mmCIF file of C-alpha atoms in Angstrom:
data_model
loop_
_atom_site.group_PDB
_atom_site.id
_atom_site.type_symbol
_atom_site.label_atom_id
_atom_site.label_comp_id
_atom_site.label_asym_id
_atom_site.label_seq_id
_atom_site.Cartn_x
_atom_site.Cartn_y
_atom_site.Cartn_z
ATOM 1 C CA UNK A 1 17.894 28.769 -0.754
ATOM 2 C CA UNK A 2 16.601 29.072 -4.302
ATOM 3 C CA UNK A 3 19.672 28.104 -5.933
ATOM 4 C CA UNK A 4 20.512 26.088 -3.270
ATOM 5 C CA UNK A 5 16.886 23.786 -4.978
ATOM 6 C CA UNK A 6 18.134 24.830 -8.459
ATOM 7 C CA UNK A 7 21.502 22.498 -7.864
ATOM 8 C CA UNK A 8 19.831 19.431 -5.573
ATOM 9 C CA UNK A 9 17.679 18.611 -8.801
ATOM 10 C CA UNK A 10 20.619 18.871 -11.080
ATOM 11 C CA UNK A 11 21.865 16.467 -8.889
ATOM 12 C CA UNK A 12 18.506 13.992 -8.840
ATOM 13 C CA UNK A 13 18.507 14.249 -12.104
ATOM 14 C CA UNK A 14 22.286 12.887 -13.031
ATOM 15 C CA UNK A 15 21.624 10.038 -10.128
ATOM 16 C CA UNK A 16 17.839 9.655 -12.627
ATOM 17 C CA UNK A 17 20.444 8.833 -15.614
ATOM 18 C CA UNK A 18 22.667 6.727 -14.247
ATOM 19 C CA UNK A 19 19.646 4.793 -13.171
ATOM 20 C CA UNK A 20 17.722 4.638 -16.513
ATOM 21 C CA UNK A 21 21.150 3.352 -17.568
ATOM 22 C CA UNK A 22 21.544 0.749 -15.101
ATOM 23 C CA UNK A 23 17.809 0.178 -15.769
ATOM 24 C CA UNK A 24 17.400 -0.428 -18.960
ATOM 25 C CA UNK A 25 19.776 -3.469 -18.915
ATOM 26 C CA UNK A 26 17.089 -4.771 -16.597
ATOM 27 C CA UNK A 27 14.957 -3.406 -18.876
ATOM 28 C CA UNK A 28 16.164 -5.559 -21.686
ATOM 29 C CA UNK A 29 16.453 -8.394 -19.708
ATOM 30 C CA UNK A 30 12.788 -8.342 -17.979
ATOM 31 C CA UNK A 31 11.818 -9.019 -21.655
ATOM 32 C CA UNK A 32 14.223 -11.353 -22.988
ATOM 33 C CA UNK A 33 12.658 -13.266 -19.673
ATOM 34 C CA UNK A 34 9.133 -11.983 -20.798
ATOM 35 C CA UNK A 35 9.277 -13.960 -24.404
ATOM 36 C CA UNK A 36 10.473 -16.935 -22.554
ATOM 37 C CA UNK A 37 7.627 -16.729 -20.508
ATOM 38 C CA UNK A 38 4.685 -19.579 -20.593
ATOM 39 C CA UNK A 39 1.862 -19.539 -23.367
ATOM 40 C CA UNK A 40 -1.764 -19.257 -21.368
ATOM 41 C CA UNK A 41 -4.811 -19.657 -24.832
ATOM 42 C CA UNK A 42 -2.253 -17.984 -26.765
ATOM 43 C CA UNK A 43 -1.564 -15.346 -24.877
ATOM 44 C CA UNK A 44 1.618 -14.509 -23.288
ATOM 45 C CA UNK A 45 0.914 -15.490 -19.672
ATOM 46 C CA UNK A 46 2.295 -12.690 -16.789
ATOM 47 C CA UNK A 47 0.236 -13.452 -13.920
ATOM 48 C CA UNK A 48 -3.270 -13.067 -12.681
ATOM 49 C CA UNK A 49 -4.278 -9.269 -12.763
ATOM 50 C CA UNK A 50 -3.836 -8.270 -8.919
ATOM 51 C CA UNK A 51 -4.982 -5.369 -7.739
ATOM 52 C CA UNK A 52 -3.399 -4.016 -4.028
ATOM 53 C CA UNK A 53 -5.105 -0.600 -2.419
ATOM 54 C CA UNK A 54 -3.678 0.437 0.771
ATOM 55 C CA UNK A 55 -0.159 2.671 1.700
ATOM 56 C CA UNK A 56 2.658 3.090 4.442
ATOM 57 C CA UNK A 57 5.337 0.146 5.364
ATOM 58 C CA UNK A 58 2.171 -3.081 5.019
ATOM 59 C CA UNK A 59 1.835 -2.598 1.129
ATOM 60 C CA UNK A 60 5.344 -2.186 0.393
ATOM 61 C CA UNK A 61 6.394 -5.069 1.767
ATOM 62 C CA UNK A 62 3.799 -7.300 0.535
ATOM 63 C CA UNK A 63 4.844 -5.669 -2.763
ATOM 64 C CA UNK A 64 8.257 -6.596 -2.983
ATOM 65 C CA UNK A 65 6.707 -10.510 -2.285
ATOM 66 C CA UNK A 66 3.862 -9.872 -4.666
ATOM 67 C CA UNK A 67 6.123 -9.462 -7.425
ATOM 68 C CA UNK A 68 7.919 -12.808 -7.567
ATOM 69 C CA UNK A 69 4.630 -13.755 -8.374
ATOM 70 C CA UNK A 70 3.223 -11.785 -10.876
ATOM 71 C CA UNK A 71 3.883 -9.228 -13.409
ATOM 72 C CA UNK A 72 0.233 -7.805 -13.339
ATOM 73 C CA UNK A 73 -0.043 -5.973 -10.402
ATOM 74 C CA UNK A 74 -1.479 -2.651 -10.047
ATOM 75 C CA UNK A 75 -0.586 -0.530 -6.537
ATOM 76 C CA UNK A 76 -2.991 1.907 -5.289
ATOM 77 C CA UNK A 77 -1.949 3.935 -3.134
ATOM 78 C CA UNK A 78 -3.541 6.465 -1.001
ATOM 79 C CA UNK A 79 -2.269 9.719 -0.861
ATOM 80 C CA UNK A 80 -3.472 11.936 2.339
ATOM 81 C CA UNK A 81 -0.341 12.001 4.181
ATOM 82 C CA UNK A 82 0.711 15.282 5.444
ATOM 83 C CA UNK A 83 3.259 14.603 7.945
ATOM 84 C CA UNK A 84 7.166 13.373 7.655
ATOM 85 C CA UNK A 85 9.074 14.392 5.270
ATOM 86 C CA UNK A 86 6.312 13.835 2.406
ATOM 87 C CA UNK A 87 4.267 16.898 4.204
ATOM 88 C CA UNK A 88 6.811 18.522 4.116
ATOM 89 C CA UNK A 89 7.381 18.778 0.707
ATOM 90 C CA UNK A 90 3.744 18.886 -0.352
ATOM 91 C CA UNK A 91 3.589 21.860 1.861
ATOM 92 C CA UNK A 92 6.431 23.694 0.240
ATOM 93 C CA UNK A 93 6.300 22.346 -2.954
ATOM 94 C CA UNK A 94 1.845 22.334 -3.383
ATOM 95 C CA UNK A 95 2.686 18.687 -4.712
ATOM 96 C CA UNK A 96 1.125 14.821 -3.863
ATOM 97 C CA UNK A 97 2.857 13.812 -0.458
ATOM 98 C CA UNK A 98 5.737 10.909 -2.513
ATOM 99 C CA UNK A 99 6.306 8.689 0.863
ATOM 100 C CA UNK A 100 3.777 5.950 0.655
ATOM 101 C CA UNK A 101 4.085 6.307 -4.383
ATOM 102 C CA UNK A 102 7.898 6.312 -3.838
ATOM 103 C CA UNK A 103 7.936 3.468 -1.050
ATOM 104 C CA UNK A 104 5.746 0.829 -2.892
ATOM 105 C CA UNK A 105 7.347 1.866 -6.647
ATOM 106 C CA UNK A 106 11.294 1.354 -5.167
ATOM 107 C CA UNK A 107 9.438 -1.793 -3.667
ATOM 108 C CA UNK A 108 8.500 -3.141 -7.341
ATOM 109 C CA UNK A 109 11.388 -1.958 -9.227
ATOM 110 C CA UNK A 110 14.007 -3.990 -10.469
ATOM 111 C CA UNK A 111 17.390 -1.854 -10.001
ATOM 112 C CA UNK A 112 20.479 -2.523 -8.017
ATOM 113 C CA UNK A 113 20.568 -2.962 -4.429
ATOM 114 C CA UNK A 114 22.858 -0.109 -4.057
ATOM 115 C CA UNK A 115 20.478 2.190 -6.225
ATOM 116 C CA UNK A 116 17.281 0.875 -3.495
ATOM 117 C CA UNK A 117 19.615 2.198 -0.809
ATOM 118 C CA UNK A 118 20.295 5.579 -2.152
ATOM 119 C CA UNK A 119 16.392 6.743 -3.098
ATOM 120 C CA UNK A 120 16.036 5.256 0.673
ATOM 121 C CA UNK A 121 18.378 7.337 2.133
ATOM 122 C CA UNK A 122 18.000 9.788 4.698
ATOM 123 C CA UNK A 123 19.209 13.537 4.527
ATOM 124 C CA UNK A 124 20.486 13.619 8.520
ATOM 125 C CA UNK A 125 21.470 17.431 9.159
ATOM 126 C CA UNK A 126 20.668 20.879 7.284
ATOM 127 C CA UNK A 127 17.301 22.698 5.362
ATOM 128 C CA UNK A 128 16.781 18.518 4.279
ATOM 129 C CA UNK A 129 17.437 16.825 7.494
ATOM 130 C CA UNK A 130 14.773 14.451 6.832
ATOM 131 C CA UNK A 131 14.081 13.745 3.492
ATOM 132 C CA UNK A 132 14.994 10.594 1.646
ATOM 133 C CA UNK A 133 16.380 11.275 -1.926
ATOM 134 C CA UNK A 134 13.511 8.846 -3.385
ATOM 135 C CA UNK A 135 11.052 11.888 -2.016
ATOM 136 C CA UNK A 136 13.249 14.112 -3.141
ATOM 137 C CA UNK A 137 13.375 12.532 -6.893
ATOM 138 C CA UNK A 138 10.370 12.732 -7.694
ATOM 139 C CA UNK A 139 9.773 16.127 -6.390
ATOM 140 C CA UNK A 140 11.543 17.029 -9.536
ATOM 141 C CA UNK A 141 9.969 14.876 -11.882
ATOM 142 C CA UNK A 142 7.000 16.144 -11.035
ATOM 143 C CA UNK A 143 8.608 19.652 -11.096
ATOM 144 C CA UNK A 144 9.822 18.578 -14.290
ATOM 145 C CA UNK A 145 6.592 17.124 -15.914
ATOM 146 C CA UNK A 146 4.268 19.066 -13.750
ATOM 147 C CA UNK A 147 1.971 16.766 -13.698
ATOM 148 C CA UNK A 148 2.367 13.848 -10.225
ATOM 149 C CA UNK A 149 0.691 11.268 -12.347
ATOM 150 C CA UNK A 150 3.125 11.531 -15.335
ATOM 151 C CA UNK A 151 6.241 11.495 -13.176
ATOM 152 C CA UNK A 152 4.855 8.711 -11.262
ATOM 153 C CA UNK A 153 4.999 7.236 -14.425
ATOM 154 C CA UNK A 154 8.162 8.113 -15.701
ATOM 155 C CA UNK A 155 9.822 7.446 -12.481
ATOM 156 C CA UNK A 156 8.696 3.532 -12.807
ATOM 157 C CA UNK A 157 10.594 3.213 -16.894
ATOM 158 C CA UNK A 158 13.471 5.140 -15.087
ATOM 159 C CA UNK A 159 13.460 1.721 -12.103
ATOM 160 C CA UNK A 160 11.933 -0.706 -14.431
ATOM 161 C CA UNK A 161 9.266 -1.837 -12.375
ATOM 162 C CA UNK A 162 7.568 -4.872 -12.455
ATOM 163 C CA UNK A 163 3.488 -3.229 -12.950
ATOM 164 C CA UNK A 164 2.598 0.162 -11.353
ATOM 165 C CA UNK A 165 1.961 2.675 -9.159
ATOM 166 C CA UNK A 166 -0.433 5.444 -8.386
ATOM 167 C CA UNK A 167 -1.719 7.472 -6.497
ATOM 168 C CA UNK A 168 -6.099 6.900 -5.910
ATOM 169 C CA UNK A 169 -6.397 10.600 -6.910
ATOM 170 C CA UNK A 170 -4.265 13.329 -8.493
ATOM 171 C CA UNK A 171 -6.181 15.245 -5.777
ATOM 172 C CA UNK A 172 -5.162 17.427 -2.802
ATOM 173 C CA UNK A 173 -6.996 15.323 0.132
ATOM 174 C CA UNK A 174 -7.061 15.340 4.077
ATOM 175 C CA UNK A 175 -8.049 13.149 6.479
ATOM 176 C CA UNK A 176 -10.630 14.292 9.422
ATOM 177 C CA UNK A 177 -11.495 12.064 12.326
ATOM 178 C CA UNK A 178 -14.374 12.175 14.102
ATOM 179 C CA UNK A 179 -13.935 10.359 18.006
ATOM 180 C CA UNK A 180 -16.186 8.765 19.925
ATOM 181 C CA UNK A 181 -15.777 12.096 22.431
ATOM 182 C CA UNK A 182 -17.237 14.375 19.123
ATOM 183 C CA UNK A 183 -13.429 15.614 18.894
ATOM 184 C CA UNK A 184 -12.976 16.088 14.950
ATOM 185 C CA UNK A 185 -9.035 15.957 13.927
ATOM 186 C CA UNK A 186 -7.786 17.171 10.601
ATOM 187 C CA UNK A 187 -4.316 15.304 8.955
ATOM 188 C CA UNK A 188 -3.432 12.259 9.175
ATOM 189 C CA UNK A 189 0.354 12.963 11.121
ATOM 190 C CA UNK A 190 -2.595 14.284 13.709
ATOM 191 C CA UNK A 191 -4.834 11.315 14.576
ATOM 192 C CA UNK A 192 -2.963 9.058 16.567
ATOM 193 C CA UNK A 193 -1.858 11.372 18.497
ATOM 194 C CA UNK A 194 -4.986 12.675 19.044
ATOM 195 C CA UNK A 195 -6.452 9.681 20.255
ATOM 196 C CA UNK A 196 -3.581 8.803 22.353
ATOM 197 C CA UNK A 197 -3.926 12.393 23.311
ATOM 198 C CA UNK A 198 -7.803 12.372 24.375
ATOM 199 C CA UNK A 199 -8.089 9.034 24.749
ATOM 200 C CA UNK A 200 -11.188 8.311 22.556
ATOM 201 C CA UNK A 201 -10.611 6.147 19.892
ATOM 202 C CA UNK A 202 -12.321 7.021 16.097
ATOM 203 C CA UNK A 203 -15.323 6.393 14.635
ATOM 204 C CA UNK A 204 -15.195 7.615 11.899
ATOM 205 C CA UNK A 205 -12.409 8.777 9.505
ATOM 206 C CA UNK A 206 -13.485 11.392 6.813
ATOM 207 C CA UNK A 207 -12.145 12.742 3.033
ATOM 208 C CA UNK A 208 -11.837 16.565 2.610
ATOM 209 C CA UNK A 209 -12.763 17.379 0.223
ATOM 210 C CA UNK A 210 -15.619 14.811 0.075
ATOM 211 C CA UNK A 211 -16.150 15.345 -3.769
ATOM 212 C CA UNK A 212 -12.310 13.903 -4.292
ATOM 213 C CA UNK A 213 -12.794 11.254 -7.875
ATOM 214 C CA UNK A 214 -10.114 8.637 -8.725
ATOM 215 C CA UNK A 215 -7.731 8.119 -11.525
ATOM 216 C CA UNK A 216 -9.581 6.864 -14.924
ATOM 217 C CA UNK A 217 -6.818 3.569 -14.700
ATOM 218 C CA UNK A 218 -7.298 3.477 -10.674
ATOM 219 C CA UNK A 219 -11.638 2.029 -11.576
ATOM 220 C CA UNK A 220 -10.079 0.124 -14.671
ATOM 221 C CA UNK A 221 -7.843 -1.999 -13.273
ATOM 222 C CA UNK A 222 -10.017 -2.708 -10.082
ATOM 223 C CA UNK A 223 -12.958 -3.240 -12.944
ATOM 224 C CA UNK A 224 -9.767 -5.708 -14.882
ATOM 225 C CA UNK A 225 -8.399 -7.194 -11.585
ATOM 226 C CA UNK A 226 -8.515 -11.150 -10.639
ATOM 227 C CA UNK A 227 -7.845 -10.260 -7.040
ATOM 228 C CA UNK A 228 -7.983 -7.446 -5.708
ATOM 229 C CA UNK A 229 -6.614 -7.382 -2.490
ATOM 230 C CA UNK A 230 -6.468 -4.292 0.684
ATOM 231 C CA UNK A 231 -4.305 -4.566 3.557
ATOM 232 C CA UNK A 232 -2.311 -5.169 4.656
ATOM 233 C CA UNK A 233 -2.000 -1.606 6.521
ATOM 234 C CA UNK A 234 -2.844 1.073 8.212
ATOM 235 C CA UNK A 235 -7.030 0.960 9.169
ATOM 236 C CA UNK A 236 -7.758 4.653 9.038
ATOM 237 C CA UNK A 237 -4.736 5.709 7.215
ATOM 238 C CA UNK A 238 -3.542 3.812 4.024
ATOM 239 C CA UNK A 239 -6.894 2.477 3.624
ATOM 240 C CA UNK A 240 -10.351 2.937 4.519
ATOM 241 C CA UNK A 241 -8.679 6.535 2.705
ATOM 242 C CA UNK A 242 -8.811 5.012 -0.360
ATOM 243 C CA UNK A 243 -12.617 3.290 -0.124
ATOM 244 C CA UNK A 244 -13.876 7.087 0.659
ATOM 245 C CA UNK A 245 -12.882 8.513 -3.347
ATOM 246 C CA UNK A 246 -16.309 8.571 -4.852
ATOM 247 C CA UNK A 247 -16.418 5.877 -7.401
ATOM 248 C CA UNK A 248 -14.287 3.560 -5.551
ATOM 249 C CA UNK A 249 -15.851 1.434 -3.802
ATOM 250 C CA UNK A 250 -19.346 0.325 -6.349
ATOM 251 C CA UNK A 251 -16.404 -0.669 -8.916
ATOM 252 C CA UNK A 252 -15.298 -3.115 -6.397
ATOM 253 C CA UNK A 253 -18.596 -4.336 -5.484
ATOM 254 C CA UNK A 254 -19.055 -4.156 -9.675
ATOM 255 C CA UNK A 255 -16.101 -6.372 -10.479
ATOM 256 C CA UNK A 256 -15.743 -9.326 -11.005
ATOM 257 C CA UNK A 257 -12.764 -10.016 -8.764
ATOM 258 C CA UNK A 258 -12.248 -11.801 -6.092
ATOM 259 C CA UNK A 259 -11.741 -9.534 -2.654
ATOM 260 C CA UNK A 260 -9.705 -10.131 0.239
ATOM 261 C CA UNK A 261 -8.893 -8.421 2.891
ATOM 262 C CA UNK A 262 -5.475 -8.645 4.810
ATOM 263 C CA UNK A 263 -5.944 -7.987 8.845
ATOM 264 C CA UNK A 264 -2.864 -7.012 10.287
ATOM 265 C CA UNK A 265 -0.030 -8.911 13.089
ATOM 266 C CA UNK A 266 -0.486 -6.019 15.160
ATOM 267 C CA UNK A 267 -2.907 -4.083 16.666
ATOM 268 C CA UNK A 268 -1.521 0.318 15.851
ATOM 269 C CA UNK A 269 -1.735 2.624 18.987
ATOM 270 C CA UNK A 270 -3.528 5.532 18.561
ATOM 271 C CA UNK A 271 -5.570 4.061 15.897
ATOM 272 C CA UNK A 272 -6.862 0.200 16.301
ATOM 273 C CA UNK A 273 -5.866 -0.797 20.718
ATOM 274 C CA UNK A 274 -7.487 -3.380 21.313
ATOM 275 C CA UNK A 275 -9.150 -4.614 17.841
ATOM 276 C CA UNK A 276 -9.667 -7.447 16.054
ATOM 277 C CA UNK A 277 -10.097 -9.316 13.040
ATOM 278 C CA UNK A 278 -13.865 -8.687 12.968
ATOM 279 C CA UNK A 279 -13.652 -5.336 14.739
ATOM 280 C CA UNK A 280 -11.287 -3.877 11.054
ATOM 281 C CA UNK A 281 -13.902 -5.156 9.106
ATOM 282 C CA UNK A 282 -16.856 -4.090 10.283
ATOM 283 C CA UNK A 283 -14.725 -0.696 10.567
ATOM 284 C CA UNK A 284 -14.593 -1.272 6.573
ATOM 285 C CA UNK A 285 -17.859 -2.072 6.261
ATOM 286 C CA UNK A 286 -19.135 1.005 8.456
ATOM 287 C CA UNK A 287 -17.493 2.768 6.321
ATOM 288 C CA UNK A 288 -18.471 1.969 2.700
ATOM 289 C CA UNK A 289 -20.800 -1.208 3.148
ATOM 290 C CA UNK A 290 -22.226 -5.335 3.232
ATOM 291 C CA UNK A 291 -20.128 -7.114 0.597
ATOM 292 C CA UNK A 292 -16.986 -5.777 0.298
ATOM 293 C CA UNK A 293 -14.855 -8.603 1.608
ATOM 294 C CA UNK A 294 -15.305 -13.097 0.656
ATOM 295 C CA UNK A 295 -11.810 -13.125 2.161
ATOM 296 C CA UNK A 296 -9.468 -12.312 5.348
ATOM 297 C CA UNK A 297 -6.557 -14.097 5.495
ATOM 298 C CA UNK A 298 -5.055 -13.446 9.290
ATOM 299 C CA UNK A 299 -1.947 -14.922 11.724
ATOM 300 C CA UNK A 300 -2.399 -17.069 13.519
ATOM 301 C CA UNK A 301 0.931 -17.836 14.542
ATOM 302 C CA UNK A 302 1.919 -16.321 18.648
ATOM 303 C CA UNK A 303 4.436 -14.423 19.253
ATOM 304 C CA UNK A 304 7.424 -14.988 20.843
ATOM 305 C CA UNK A 305 7.207 -14.005 24.199
ATOM 306 C CA UNK A 306 10.772 -11.711 24.016
ATOM 307 C CA UNK A 307 9.167 -10.675 20.534
ATOM 308 C CA UNK A 308 5.705 -9.499 20.904
ATOM 309 C CA UNK A 309 6.867 -7.738 25.127
ATOM 310 C CA UNK A 310 9.207 -4.616 22.860
ATOM 311 C CA UNK A 311 5.297 -4.448 20.861
ATOM 312 C CA UNK A 312 3.673 -4.793 24.334
ATOM 313 C CA UNK A 313 5.323 -1.513 25.323
ATOM 314 C CA UNK A 314 4.113 0.694 23.286
ATOM 315 C CA UNK A 315 0.826 -0.209 23.434
ATOM 316 C CA UNK A 316 -0.225 -3.084 20.704
ATOM 317 C CA UNK A 317 -1.255 -6.706 21.166
ATOM 318 C CA UNK A 318 -1.397 -9.006 18.370
ATOM 319 C CA UNK A 319 -4.567 -9.414 15.984
ATOM 320 C CA UNK A 320 -6.138 -12.764 16.619
ATOM 321 C CA UNK A 321 -9.414 -14.794 16.034
ATOM 322 C CA UNK A 322 -11.111 -16.903 17.984
ATOM 323 C CA UNK A 323 -14.621 -18.610 17.142
ATOM 324 C CA UNK A 324 -16.941 -16.075 17.586
ATOM 325 C CA UNK A 325 -15.093 -13.971 15.780
ATOM 326 C CA UNK A 326 -15.060 -17.154 13.130
ATOM 327 C CA UNK A 327 -18.647 -16.978 12.836
ATOM 328 C CA UNK A 328 -19.725 -13.943 12.400
ATOM 329 C CA UNK A 329 -17.029 -13.368 9.810
ATOM 330 C CA UNK A 330 -19.187 -16.710 8.258
ATOM 331 C CA UNK A 331 -22.684 -14.797 8.915
ATOM 332 C CA UNK A 332 -21.143 -12.323 6.751
ATOM 333 C CA UNK A 333 -20.215 -14.316 3.647
ATOM 334 C CA UNK A 334 -16.698 -13.741 4.197
ATOM 335 C CA UNK A 335 -14.299 -16.896 4.097
ATOM 336 C CA UNK A 336 -11.612 -16.361 6.830
ATOM 337 C CA UNK A 337 -7.660 -18.496 5.773
ATOM 338 C CA UNK A 338 -5.940 -18.973 8.440
ATOM 339 C CA UNK A 339 -1.562 -19.006 8.341
ATOM 340 C CA UNK A 340 1.728 -18.274 10.077
ATOM 341 C CA UNK A 341 2.309 -15.349 7.885
ATOM 342 C CA UNK A 342 4.542 -14.168 10.668
ATOM 343 C CA UNK A 343 7.911 -13.456 8.994
ATOM 344 C CA UNK A 344 10.669 -10.696 11.894
ATOM 345 C CA UNK A 345 13.909 -9.465 11.451
ATOM 346 C CA UNK A 346 16.248 -8.131 13.285
ATOM 347 C CA UNK A 347 13.329 -8.139 16.549
ATOM 348 C CA UNK A 348 11.136 -6.111 13.669
ATOM 349 C CA UNK A 349 7.473 -8.486 13.086
ATOM 350 C CA UNK A 350 5.826 -7.885 9.406
ATOM 351 C CA UNK A 351 4.603 -10.070 7.044
ATOM 352 C CA UNK A 352 5.737 -13.095 5.539
ATOM 353 C CA UNK A 353 5.125 -11.277 1.973
ATOM 354 C CA UNK A 354 6.043 -14.253 -0.295
ATOM 355 C CA UNK A 355 3.328 -17.085 1.919
ATOM 356 C CA UNK A 356 1.038 -13.945 1.702
ATOM 357 C CA UNK A 357 1.343 -13.706 -2.714
ATOM 358 C CA UNK A 358 1.241 -17.145 -2.966
ATOM 359 C CA UNK A 359 -2.159 -17.990 -1.121
ATOM 360 C CA UNK A 360 -3.264 -14.547 -3.558
ATOM 361 C CA UNK A 361 -2.275 -16.061 -6.035
ATOM 362 C CA UNK A 362 -3.987 -19.262 -5.372
ATOM 363 C CA UNK A 363 -7.024 -17.476 -4.879
ATOM 364 C CA UNK A 364 -6.520 -16.277 -8.083
ATOM 365 C CA UNK A 365 -6.128 -18.954 -10.621
ATOM 366 C CA UNK A 366 -9.055 -20.595 -9.156
ATOM 367 C CA UNK A 367 -11.411 -17.100 -9.978
ATOM 368 C CA UNK A 368 -9.587 -17.049 -13.221
ATOM 369 C CA UNK A 369 -10.363 -20.909 -13.772
ATOM 370 C CA UNK A 370 -14.008 -20.697 -12.429
ATOM 371 C CA UNK A 371 -14.267 -17.378 -15.310
ATOM 372 C CA UNK A 372 -12.986 -20.142 -17.981
ATOM 373 C CA UNK A 373 -15.347 -22.649 -17.435
#
């Protein structure tokens, strides 16, 4: 088994050098484009400084759109995942879960589509069944450098990513959920299953250990941001876990950035059943404090019946605003931006990343203008 893993890591190393050569060419092209970019206040304009806090598919989808509007992106990613291929590597190698980090790196990568597909490839049989090559690549980098932060940085260089990706903490953390019936559930992957099984919703989420500290770069990025975006993504297992790491909420509060929450399009069965937009904000406040959000961006498009029915079978509903919610949010000092935010591909619903990115960019430019006055 040890020899097999060595062979796999050698193979990944070879592929890494191939990717590096291609990435160098792309990097030189990016540098050329940067030199030709606009100037602002006698400085090279590379776009507003936007920090995106979250994890999961929602975050990586958004980042794919955002990189077309600014090169100044910092993705802050949760590392509480304990399921699937990430969970297996976490248990076997004692490393932080690579899955969400990998997705964000590839979302921001400037590589050929074929290489992206290779990195997302999942083995379908054998000892590696369920593992993605990108996860193994990051595991190999972690083993080579002996440090997860360095591994992420080196992988960022290889794939010439736009911006940077940061794990919110380098500590080994787990999620614990307290349900309304009093049960305590340990492990991110177990929480939705037990919510359904026990028919009791989440009351509160905790981190273990509670003393987990963030990366210094995470705090610095938050303090220096023009806009801080929370979401889109799973409320209790992707967004709130980042906010529970000590020092993150206080850094957000102290930052002069515009703070934005992007609401999910659909509820997540086993996590946010029957939630509306206001309920999501209340969930964030319950785990942090009031005044953490300046704007909510919410979808107002009603899904076609044929698409909605596919999600309804799994227990999902649309997350929509009504007048009562709008009034409540206004009383909280939160501004609401509503728009058609849905993109449908192959009957799969996701956020229209470029449209949301244009909204975020406009907010950031307003912030910069206000600061310069």
